[in-house]
PDB file of N, CA and C in Angstrom:
ATOM      1  N   MET A   1      65.452 146.261 171.258  1.00 91.00           N
ATOM      2  CA  MET A   1      64.698 147.682 170.945  1.00 91.00           C
ATOM      3  C   MET A   1      63.340 147.497 171.630  1.00 91.00           C
ATOM      4  N   LYS A   2      62.820 148.559 172.143  1.00 94.00           N
ATOM      5  CA  LYS A   2      61.412 148.506 173.110  1.00 94.00           C
ATOM      6  C   LYS A   2      60.551 149.486 171.873  1.00 94.00           C
ATOM      7  N   PHE A   3      59.553 149.654 172.162  1.00 95.00           N
ATOM      8  CA  PHE A   3      58.558 150.515 171.695  1.00 95.00           C
ATOM      9  C   PHE A   3      58.972 151.737 172.336  1.00 95.00           C
ATOM     10  N   ASN A   4      59.362 151.646 173.183  1.00 94.00           N
ATOM     11  CA  ASN A   4      59.992 153.082 174.409  1.00 94.00           C
ATOM     12  C   ASN A   4      60.936 153.893 173.437  1.00 94.00           C
ATOM     13  N   ASP A   5      61.576 152.748 172.538  1.00 95.00           N
ATOM     14  CA  ASP A   5      62.890 153.774 172.053  1.00 95.00           C
ATOM     15  C   ASP A   5      62.365 154.204 170.733  1.00 95.00           C
ATOM     16  N   LEU A   6      61.221 153.711 169.911  1.00 95.00           N
ATOM     17  CA  LEU A   6      60.653 154.374 168.964  1.00 95.00           C
ATOM     18  C   LEU A   6      60.236 155.741 169.066  1.00 95.00           C
ATOM     19  N   LYS A   7      59.998 156.568 170.184  1.00 93.00           N
ATOM     20  CA  LYS A   7      59.742 157.773 170.548  1.00 93.00           C
ATOM     21  C   LYS A   7      58.024 158.053 169.853  1.00 93.00           C
ATOM     22  N   LEU A   8      57.490 156.899 170.083  1.00 96.00           N
ATOM     23  CA  LEU A   8      56.182 156.989 169.856  1.00 96.00           C
ATOM     24  C   LEU A   8      55.264 158.233 171.093  1.00 96.00           C
ATOM     25  N   SER A   9      54.188 158.315 171.106  1.00 94.00           N
ATOM     26  CA  SER A   9      52.837 159.673 171.726  1.00 94.00           C
ATOM     27  C   SER A   9      53.166 158.523 173.188  1.00 94.00           C
ATOM     28  N   ASP A  10      52.786 159.556 174.444  1.00 94.00           N
ATOM     29  CA  ASP A  10      52.454 158.564 175.510  1.00 94.00           C
ATOM     30  C   ASP A  10      51.474 157.577 175.460  1.00 94.00           C
ATOM     31  N   PRO A  11      50.234 158.233 174.853  1.00 93.00           N
ATOM     32  CA  PRO A  11      49.317 157.616 174.629  1.00 93.00           C
ATOM     33  C   PRO A  11      49.210 156.375 174.035  1.00 93.00           C
ATOM     34  N   ILE A  12      49.842 156.104 173.121  1.00 96.00           N
ATOM     35  CA  ILE A  12      50.215 154.677 172.034  1.00 96.00           C
ATOM     36  C   ILE A  12      51.107 153.920 172.849  1.00 96.00           C
ATOM     37  N   LEU A  13      52.094 154.443 173.640  1.00 96.00           N
ATOM     38  CA  LEU A  13      52.361 153.462 174.588  1.00 96.00           C
ATOM     39  C   LEU A  13      51.957 152.845 175.491  1.00 96.00           C
ATOM     40  N   ARG A  14      51.249 153.189 176.083  1.00 96.00           N
ATOM     41  CA  ARG A  14      50.270 153.016 177.300  1.00 96.00           C
ATOM     42  C   ARG A  14      49.763 151.763 176.549  1.00 96.00           C
ATOM     43  N   SER A  15      48.900 152.170 175.469  1.00 96.00           N
ATOM     44  CA  SER A  15      47.579 151.383 174.935  1.00 96.00           C
ATOM     45  C   SER A  15      48.796 150.138 174.496  1.00 96.00           C
ATOM     46  N   LEU A  16      50.058 150.294 174.171  1.00 96.00           N
ATOM     47  CA  LEU A  16      50.597 149.024 173.872  1.00 96.00           C
ATOM     48  C   LEU A  16      51.131 148.234 175.150  1.00 96.00           C
ATOM     49  N   LYS A  17      51.210 148.545 176.007  1.00 96.00           N
ATOM     50  CA  LYS A  17      51.669 148.164 177.665  1.00 96.00           C
ATOM     51  C   LYS A  17      50.696 147.444 177.548  1.00 96.00           C
ATOM     52  N   ASP A  18      49.718 147.799 177.484  1.00 97.00           N
ATOM     53  CA  ASP A  18      47.947 147.176 177.924  1.00 97.00           C
ATOM     54  C   ASP A  18      47.534 146.008 177.526  1.00 97.00           C
ATOM     55  N   GLN A  19      48.313 146.066 176.281  1.00 96.00           N
ATOM     56  CA  GLN A  19      48.331 144.956 174.999  1.00 96.00           C
ATOM     57  C   GLN A  19      49.283 143.656 175.106  1.00 96.00           C
ATOM     58  N   ASN A  20      50.401 144.284 176.192  1.00 96.00           N
ATOM     59  CA  ASN A  20      51.433 143.056 176.570  1.00 96.00           C
ATOM     60  C   ASN A  20      52.060 142.833 175.223  1.00 96.00           C
ATOM     61  N   TYR A  21      52.180 144.422 174.595  1.00 95.00           N
ATOM     62  CA  TYR A  21      53.224 144.332 173.196  1.00 95.00           C
ATOM     63  C   TYR A  21      54.649 145.121 173.677  1.00 95.00           C
ATOM     64  N   LYS A  22      55.104 144.096 174.103  1.00 92.00           N
ATOM     65  CA  LYS A  22      56.482 144.508 174.561  1.00 92.00           C
ATOM     66  C   LYS A  22      57.908 144.673 173.415  1.00 92.00           C
ATOM     67  N   LYS A  23      58.167 144.768 172.686  1.00 96.00           N
ATOM     68  CA  LYS A  23      58.721 144.928 171.088  1.00 96.00           C
ATOM     69  C   LYS A  23      58.181 144.951 170.305  1.00 96.00           C
ATOM     70  N   PRO A  24      58.988 146.057 169.112  1.00 97.00           N
ATOM     71  CA  PRO A  24      58.208 145.954 167.803  1.00 97.00           C
ATOM     72  C   PRO A  24      59.084 144.910 167.153  1.00 97.00           C
ATOM     73  N   THR A  25      58.556 144.337 166.083  1.00 97.00           N
ATOM     74  CA  THR A  25      58.894 143.682 165.008  1.00 97.00           C
ATOM     75  C   THR A  25      59.964 144.385 164.140  1.00 97.00           C
ATOM     76  N   PRO A  26      60.851 143.402 163.356  1.00 96.00           N
ATOM     77  CA  PRO A  26      61.414 144.378 162.481  1.00 96.00           C
ATOM     78  C   PRO A  26      61.128 145.343 161.879  1.00 96.00           C
ATOM     79  N   ILE A  27      59.691 144.897 161.092  1.00 96.00           N
ATOM     80  CA  ILE A  27      59.395 145.941 160.087  1.00 96.00           C
ATOM     81  C   ILE A  27      58.775 147.174 160.612  1.00 96.00           C
ATOM     82  N   GLN A  28      58.408 146.898 162.232  1.00 97.00           N
ATOM     83  CA  GLN A  28      57.760 147.649 163.008  1.00 97.00           C
ATOM     84  C   GLN A  28      59.084 148.761 163.186  1.00 97.00           C
ATOM     85  N   ALA A  29      60.021 148.229 163.850  1.00 97.00           N
ATOM     86  CA  ALA A  29      61.435 148.881 163.923  1.00 97.00           C
ATOM     87  C   ALA A  29      62.033 149.692 162.965  1.00 97.00           C
ATOM     88  N   GLU A  30      61.952 149.338 161.998  1.00 96.00           N
ATOM     89  CA  GLU A  30      62.256 149.821 160.650  1.00 96.00           C
ATOM     90  C   GLU A  30      61.480 151.171 159.958  1.00 96.00           C
ATOM     91  N   VAL A  31      60.219 151.212 159.984  1.00 95.00           N
ATOM     92  CA  VAL A  31      59.160 151.723 159.550  1.00 95.00           C
ATOM     93  C   VAL A  31      58.603 152.873 160.861  1.00 95.00           C
ATOM     94  N   ILE A  32      58.633 152.520 161.603  1.00 97.00           N
ATOM     95  CA  ILE A  32      58.080 153.586 162.672  1.00 97.00           C
ATOM     96  C   ILE A  32      58.605 154.882 162.433  1.00 97.00           C
ATOM     97  N   PRO A  33      60.142 154.517 163.261  1.00 96.00           N
ATOM     98  CA  PRO A  33      61.204 156.077 162.873  1.00 96.00           C
ATOM     99  C   PRO A  33      60.823 156.873 161.526  1.00 96.00           C
ATOM    100  N   ALA A  34      61.002 155.988 160.524  1.00 95.00           N
ATOM    101  CA  ALA A  34      60.614 156.815 159.219  1.00 95.00           C
ATOM    102  C   ALA A  34      59.390 157.577 158.997  1.00 95.00           C
ATOM    103  N   VAL A  35      58.051 157.214 159.367  1.00 93.00           N
ATOM    104  CA  VAL A  35      56.846 157.145 159.363  1.00 93.00           C
ATOM    105  C   VAL A  35      56.994 158.597 160.453  1.00 93.00           C
ATOM    106  N   LEU A  36      57.366 158.623 161.850  1.00 93.00           N
ATOM    107  CA  LEU A  36      57.585 159.497 162.193  1.00 93.00           C
ATOM    108  C   LEU A  36      58.647 161.194 161.893  1.00 93.00           C
ATOM    109  N   ASN A  37      59.420 160.629 161.107  1.00 93.00           N
ATOM    110  CA  ASN A  37      60.525 161.684 160.427  1.00 93.00           C
ATOM    111  C   ASN A  37      59.641 162.126 158.946  1.00 93.00           C
ATOM    112  N   ASN A  38      58.174 161.911 158.582  1.00 89.00           N
ATOM    113  CA  ASN A  38      57.266 162.584 157.736  1.00 89.00           C
ATOM    114  C   ASN A  38      58.010 161.739 156.504  1.00 89.00           C
ATOM    115  N   SER A  39      58.704 160.808 156.135  1.00 91.00           N
ATOM    116  CA  SER A  39      59.141 159.913 155.078  1.00 91.00           C
ATOM    117  C   SER A  39      58.275 159.235 154.676  1.00 91.00           C
ATOM    118  N   ASP A  40      57.798 159.404 153.373  1.00 88.00           N
ATOM    119  CA  ASP A  40      57.004 158.291 152.694  1.00 88.00           C
ATOM    120  C   ASP A  40      57.307 157.023 152.841  1.00 88.00           C
ATOM    121  N   ILE A  41      56.642 155.566 152.095  1.00 86.00           N
ATOM    122  CA  ILE A  41      56.807 154.124 153.068  1.00 86.00           C
ATOM    123  C   ILE A  41      56.590 153.490 152.315  1.00 86.00           C
ATOM    124  N   MET A  42      57.665 152.661 151.573  1.00 87.00           N
ATOM    125  CA  MET A  42      56.889 151.581 150.760  1.00 87.00           C
ATOM    126  C   MET A  42      57.785 150.214 151.503  1.00 87.00           C
ATOM    127  N   ALA A  43      57.065 149.479 151.754  1.00 87.00           N
ATOM    128  CA  ALA A  43      57.473 148.581 152.430  1.00 87.00           C
ATOM    129  C   ALA A  43      57.165 146.839 152.423  1.00 87.00           C
ATOM    130  N   ALA A  44      57.497 145.666 152.252  1.00 88.00           N
ATOM    131  CA  ALA A  44      56.991 144.575 152.300  1.00 88.00           C
ATOM    132  C   ALA A  44      57.592 143.692 153.097  1.00 88.00           C
ATOM    133  N   ALA A  45      57.122 142.874 153.534  1.00 90.00           N
ATOM    134  CA  ALA A  45      57.165 141.865 154.807  1.00 90.00           C
ATOM    135  C   ALA A  45      55.933 140.667 155.009  1.00 90.00           C
ATOM    136  N   GLN A  46      56.295 139.715 155.219  1.00 92.00           N
ATOM    137  CA  GLN A  46      54.996 137.966 155.295  1.00 92.00           C
ATOM    138  C   GLN A  46      54.108 139.038 156.165  1.00 92.00           C
ATOM    139  N   THR A  47      52.863 138.337 155.736  1.00 88.00           N
ATOM    140  CA  THR A  47      51.967 137.952 156.451  1.00 88.00           C
ATOM    141  C   THR A  47      51.756 137.755 158.227  1.00 88.00           C
ATOM    142  N   GLY A  48      51.446 139.057 158.743  1.00 91.00           N
ATOM    143  CA  GLY A  48      51.395 138.377 160.436  1.00 91.00           C
ATOM    144  C   GLY A  48      52.539 139.028 160.966  1.00 91.00           C
ATOM    145  N   THR A  49      53.523 140.009 159.971  1.00 94.00           N
ATOM    146  CA  THR A  49      54.555 140.386 160.973  1.00 94.00           C
ATOM    147  C   THR A  49      54.244 142.138 161.730  1.00 94.00           C
ATOM    148  N   GLY A  50      53.144 142.549 161.321  1.00 92.00           N
ATOM    149  CA  GLY A  50      52.899 143.982 162.348  1.00 92.00           C
ATOM    150  C   GLY A  50      53.217 144.579 160.901  1.00 92.00           C
ATOM    151  N   LYS A  51      53.131 145.099 159.834  1.00 89.00           N
ATOM    152  CA  LYS A  51      53.184 145.618 158.837  1.00 89.00           C
ATOM    153  C   LYS A  51      51.797 146.845 159.093  1.00 89.00           C
ATOM    154  N   THR A  52      50.740 146.209 159.605  1.00 89.00           N
ATOM    155  CA  THR A  52      49.805 147.512 160.046  1.00 89.00           C
ATOM    156  C   THR A  52      50.263 148.628 160.662  1.00 89.00           C
ATOM    157  N   ALA A  53      50.533 147.779 161.382  1.00 93.00           N
ATOM    158  CA  ALA A  53      50.664 148.561 163.071  1.00 93.00           C
ATOM    159  C   ALA A  53      51.918 149.445 162.661  1.00 93.00           C
ATOM    160  N   ALA A  54      52.599 149.148 161.981  1.00 94.00           N
ATOM    161  CA  ALA A  54      54.180 149.736 161.413  1.00 94.00           C
ATOM    162  C   ALA A  54      54.257 150.900 161.069  1.00 94.00           C
ATOM    163  N   PHE A  55      52.965 151.076 160.309  1.00 90.00           N
ATOM    164  CA  PHE A  55      52.166 152.751 159.907  1.00 90.00           C
ATOM    165  C   PHE A  55      50.929 153.091 160.392  1.00 90.00           C
ATOM    166  N   VAL A  56      50.520 152.689 161.037  1.00 92.00           N
ATOM    167  CA  VAL A  56      48.990 153.309 161.960  1.00 92.00           C
ATOM    168  C   VAL A  56      49.758 153.794 162.895  1.00 92.00           C
ATOM    169  N   LEU A  57      50.512 152.742 163.991  1.00 96.00           N
ATOM    170  CA  LEU A  57      51.218 153.686 165.276  1.00 96.00           C
ATOM    171  C   LEU A  57      51.772 154.723 164.901  1.00 96.00           C
ATOM    172  N   PRO A  58      52.631 155.308 164.166  1.00 95.00           N
ATOM    173  CA  PRO A  58      52.993 156.756 164.043  1.00 95.00           C
ATOM    174  C   PRO A  58      52.104 157.522 163.800  1.00 95.00           C
ATOM    175  N   ILE A  59      50.957 157.393 162.960  1.00 92.00           N
ATOM    176  CA  ILE A  59      50.504 158.116 162.492  1.00 92.00           C
ATOM    177  C   ILE A  59      49.544 158.308 163.289  1.00 92.00           C
ATOM    178  N   LEU A  60      49.023 157.418 164.248  1.00 91.00           N
ATOM    179  CA  LEU A  60      47.891 157.814 165.461  1.00 91.00           C
ATOM    180  C   LEU A  60      48.940 158.622 166.726  1.00 91.00           C
ATOM    181  N   SER A  61      49.978 158.111 166.726  1.00 93.00           N
ATOM    182  CA  SER A  61      50.879 158.914 167.630  1.00 93.00           C
ATOM    183  C   SER A  61      51.244 160.423 166.690  1.00 93.00           C
ATOM    184  N   LYS A  62      51.246 160.606 166.080  1.00 89.00           N
ATOM    185  CA  LYS A  62      51.274 162.152 165.306  1.00 89.00           C
ATOM    186  C   LYS A  62      49.520 163.193 165.679  1.00 89.00           C
ATOM    187  N   LEU A  63      48.733 162.156 164.937  1.00 86.00           N
ATOM    188  CA  LEU A  63      47.845 163.012 165.413  1.00 86.00           C
ATOM    189  C   LEU A  63      47.111 163.035 166.608  1.00 86.00           C
ATOM    190  N   SER A  64      47.735 162.006 167.508  1.00 85.00           N
ATOM    191  CA  SER A  64      47.231 162.808 169.290  1.00 85.00           C
ATOM    192  C   SER A  64      48.298 163.674 170.063  1.00 85.00           C
ATOM    193  N   ASN A  65      49.161 164.274 168.808  1.00 80.00           N
ATOM    194  CA  ASN A  65      49.791 165.350 169.534  1.00 80.00           C
ATOM    195  C   ASN A  65      49.122 166.687 168.771  1.00 80.00           C
ATOM    196  N   PRO A  66      48.842 167.426 169.982  1.00 76.00           N
ATOM    197  CA  PRO A  66      47.985 168.820 169.431  1.00 76.00           C
ATOM    198  C   PRO A  66      48.544 169.810 168.607  1.00 76.00           C
ATOM    199  N   LYS A  67      50.183 169.377 167.640  1.00 76.00           N
ATOM    200  CA  LYS A  67      50.698 170.553 167.141  1.00 76.00           C
ATOM    201  C   LYS A  67      49.705 170.060 166.041  1.00 76.00           C
ATOM    202  N   TYR A  68      49.468 168.884 165.768  1.00 69.00           N
ATOM    203  CA  TYR A  68      48.558 168.463 164.670  1.00 69.00           C
ATOM    204  C   TYR A  68      47.166 168.498 164.729  1.00 69.00           C
ATOM    205  N   LYS A  69      46.063 169.679 165.590  1.00 70.00           N
ATOM    206  CA  LYS A  69      45.235 169.652 165.906  1.00 70.00           C
ATOM    207  C   LYS A  69      44.317 169.982 164.300  1.00 70.00           C
ATOM    208  N   TYR A  70      43.310 169.007 164.274  1.00 68.00           N
ATOM    209  CA  TYR A  70      42.535 168.892 163.008  1.00 68.00           C
ATOM    210  C   TYR A  70      41.925 170.762 162.773  1.00 68.00           C
ATOM    211  N   LYS A  71      42.458 171.283 161.750  1.00 71.00           N
ATOM    212  CA  LYS A  71      41.888 172.738 161.098  1.00 71.00           C
ATOM    213  C   LYS A  71      40.542 172.138 159.884  1.00 71.00           C
ATOM    214  N   GLY A  72      39.510 172.484 160.343  1.00 71.00           N
ATOM    215  CA  GLY A  72      38.838 172.055 159.065  1.00 71.00           C
ATOM    216  C   GLY A  72      39.365 170.899 158.243  1.00 71.00           C
ATOM    217  N   HIS A  73      38.788 171.159 156.785  1.00 70.00           N
ATOM    218  CA  HIS A  73      38.739 169.940 156.013  1.00 70.00           C
ATOM    219  C   HIS A  73      40.178 169.985 155.478  1.00 70.00           C
ATOM    220  N   GLN A  74      40.935 169.689 156.088  1.00 75.00           N
ATOM    221  CA  GLN A  74      42.417 169.465 155.699  1.00 75.00           C
ATOM    222  C   GLN A  74      42.704 167.898 155.733  1.00 75.00           C
ATOM    223  N   LEU A  75      43.414 167.369 154.875  1.00 76.00           N
ATOM    224  CA  LEU A  75      43.939 165.910 154.862  1.00 76.00           C
ATOM    225  C   LEU A  75      45.215 165.665 155.569  1.00 76.00           C
ATOM    226  N   ARG A  76      44.623 164.994 156.778  1.00 76.00           N
ATOM    227  CA  ARG A  76      46.083 164.937 158.004  1.00 76.00           C
ATOM    228  C   ARG A  76      46.764 163.647 157.864  1.00 76.00           C
ATOM    229  N   ALA A  77      45.833 162.302 156.992  1.00 78.00           N
ATOM    230  CA  ALA A  77      47.131 160.936 156.688  1.00 78.00           C
ATOM    231  C   ALA A  77      45.996 160.467 155.691  1.00 78.00           C
ATOM    232  N   LEU A  78      47.297 159.991 154.920  1.00 80.00           N
ATOM    233  CA  LEU A  78      46.661 159.076 153.113  1.00 80.00           C
ATOM    234  C   LEU A  78      47.265 158.075 153.456  1.00 80.00           C
ATOM    235  N   ILE A  79      46.418 156.917 153.323  1.00 82.00           N
ATOM    236  CA  ILE A  79      46.949 155.428 153.219  1.00 82.00           C
ATOM    237  C   ILE A  79      46.652 154.679 152.137  1.00 82.00           C
ATOM    238  N   VAL A  80      47.374 154.267 151.060  1.00 82.00           N
ATOM    239  CA  VAL A  80      47.614 153.756 149.968  1.00 82.00           C
ATOM    240  C   VAL A  80      47.251 152.572 150.052  1.00 82.00           C
ATOM    241  N   THR A  81      45.812 151.213 149.808  1.00 82.00           N
ATOM    242  CA  THR A  81      46.339 149.913 149.913  1.00 82.00           C
ATOM    243  C   THR A  81      46.102 149.271 148.219  1.00 82.00           C
ATOM    244  N   PRO A  82      46.861 148.505 147.773  1.00 82.00           N
ATOM    245  CA  PRO A  82      46.807 147.498 146.793  1.00 82.00           C
ATOM    246  C   PRO A  82      45.630 147.017 146.289  1.00 82.00           C
ATOM    247  N   THR A  83      44.817 146.427 147.729  1.00 86.00           N
ATOM    248  CA  THR A  83      43.221 146.076 147.186  1.00 86.00           C
ATOM    249  C   THR A  83      42.417 146.072 148.184  1.00 86.00           C
ATOM    250  N   ARG A  84      41.018 146.204 147.570  1.00 90.00           N
ATOM    251  CA  ARG A  84      39.924 146.658 148.701  1.00 90.00           C
ATOM    252  C   ARG A  84      39.597 145.846 149.778  1.00 90.00           C
ATOM    253  N   GLU A  85      40.350 144.699 149.638  1.00 87.00           N
ATOM    254  CA  GLU A  85      40.458 143.863 150.945  1.00 87.00           C
ATOM    255  C   GLU A  85      40.932 144.629 152.186  1.00 87.00           C
ATOM    256  N   LEU A  86      42.506 144.378 151.642  1.00 82.00           N
ATOM    257  CA  LEU A  86      43.335 145.374 152.833  1.00 82.00           C
ATOM    258  C   LEU A  86      42.953 146.781 152.623  1.00 82.00           C
ATOM    259  N   ALA A  87      42.256 147.675 152.342  1.00 86.00           N
ATOM    260  CA  ALA A  87      41.471 148.741 152.538  1.00 86.00           C
ATOM    261  C   ALA A  87      40.384 148.570 153.767  1.00 86.00           C
ATOM    262  N   ALA A  88      39.830 147.777 153.425  1.00 88.00           N
ATOM    263  CA  ALA A  88      38.636 147.692 154.293  1.00 88.00           C
ATOM    264  C   ALA A  88      39.310 147.348 155.852  1.00 88.00           C
ATOM    265  N   GLN A  89      40.845 146.741 155.741  1.00 81.00           N
ATOM    266  CA  GLN A  89      41.127 146.068 157.173  1.00 81.00           C
ATOM    267  C   GLN A  89      41.720 147.491 157.832  1.00 81.00           C
ATOM    268  N   VAL A  90      41.840 148.318 157.087  1.00 77.00           N
ATOM    269  CA  VAL A  90      42.490 149.725 157.481  1.00 77.00           C
ATOM    270  C   VAL A  90      41.844 150.930 157.984  1.00 77.00           C
ATOM    271  N   ARG A  91      40.730 150.455 157.503  1.00 74.00           N
ATOM    272  CA  ARG A  91      39.855 151.533 157.434  1.00 74.00           C
ATOM    273  C   ARG A  91      39.097 151.835 158.810  1.00 74.00           C
TER     274      ARG A  91
END
């Protein structure tokens, strides 16, 4: 599987290519399609397996779509983390 197979937006795919990312990790391959389908996610994987990218890439992909254009004071994404340290990383 490649990132192109995951239906991410063109800007995200270009950025991944520019950073020389070729294929998603197993957690990314499982989570990205679920996030793009508006599913709630709770996942666990070892440190360094790309969990943050697994939820951030599809969120950014959706937010880059004009269909999700900002409309005033509207919540567009909510990310809950178990620790302050992790919250600081995804901020």
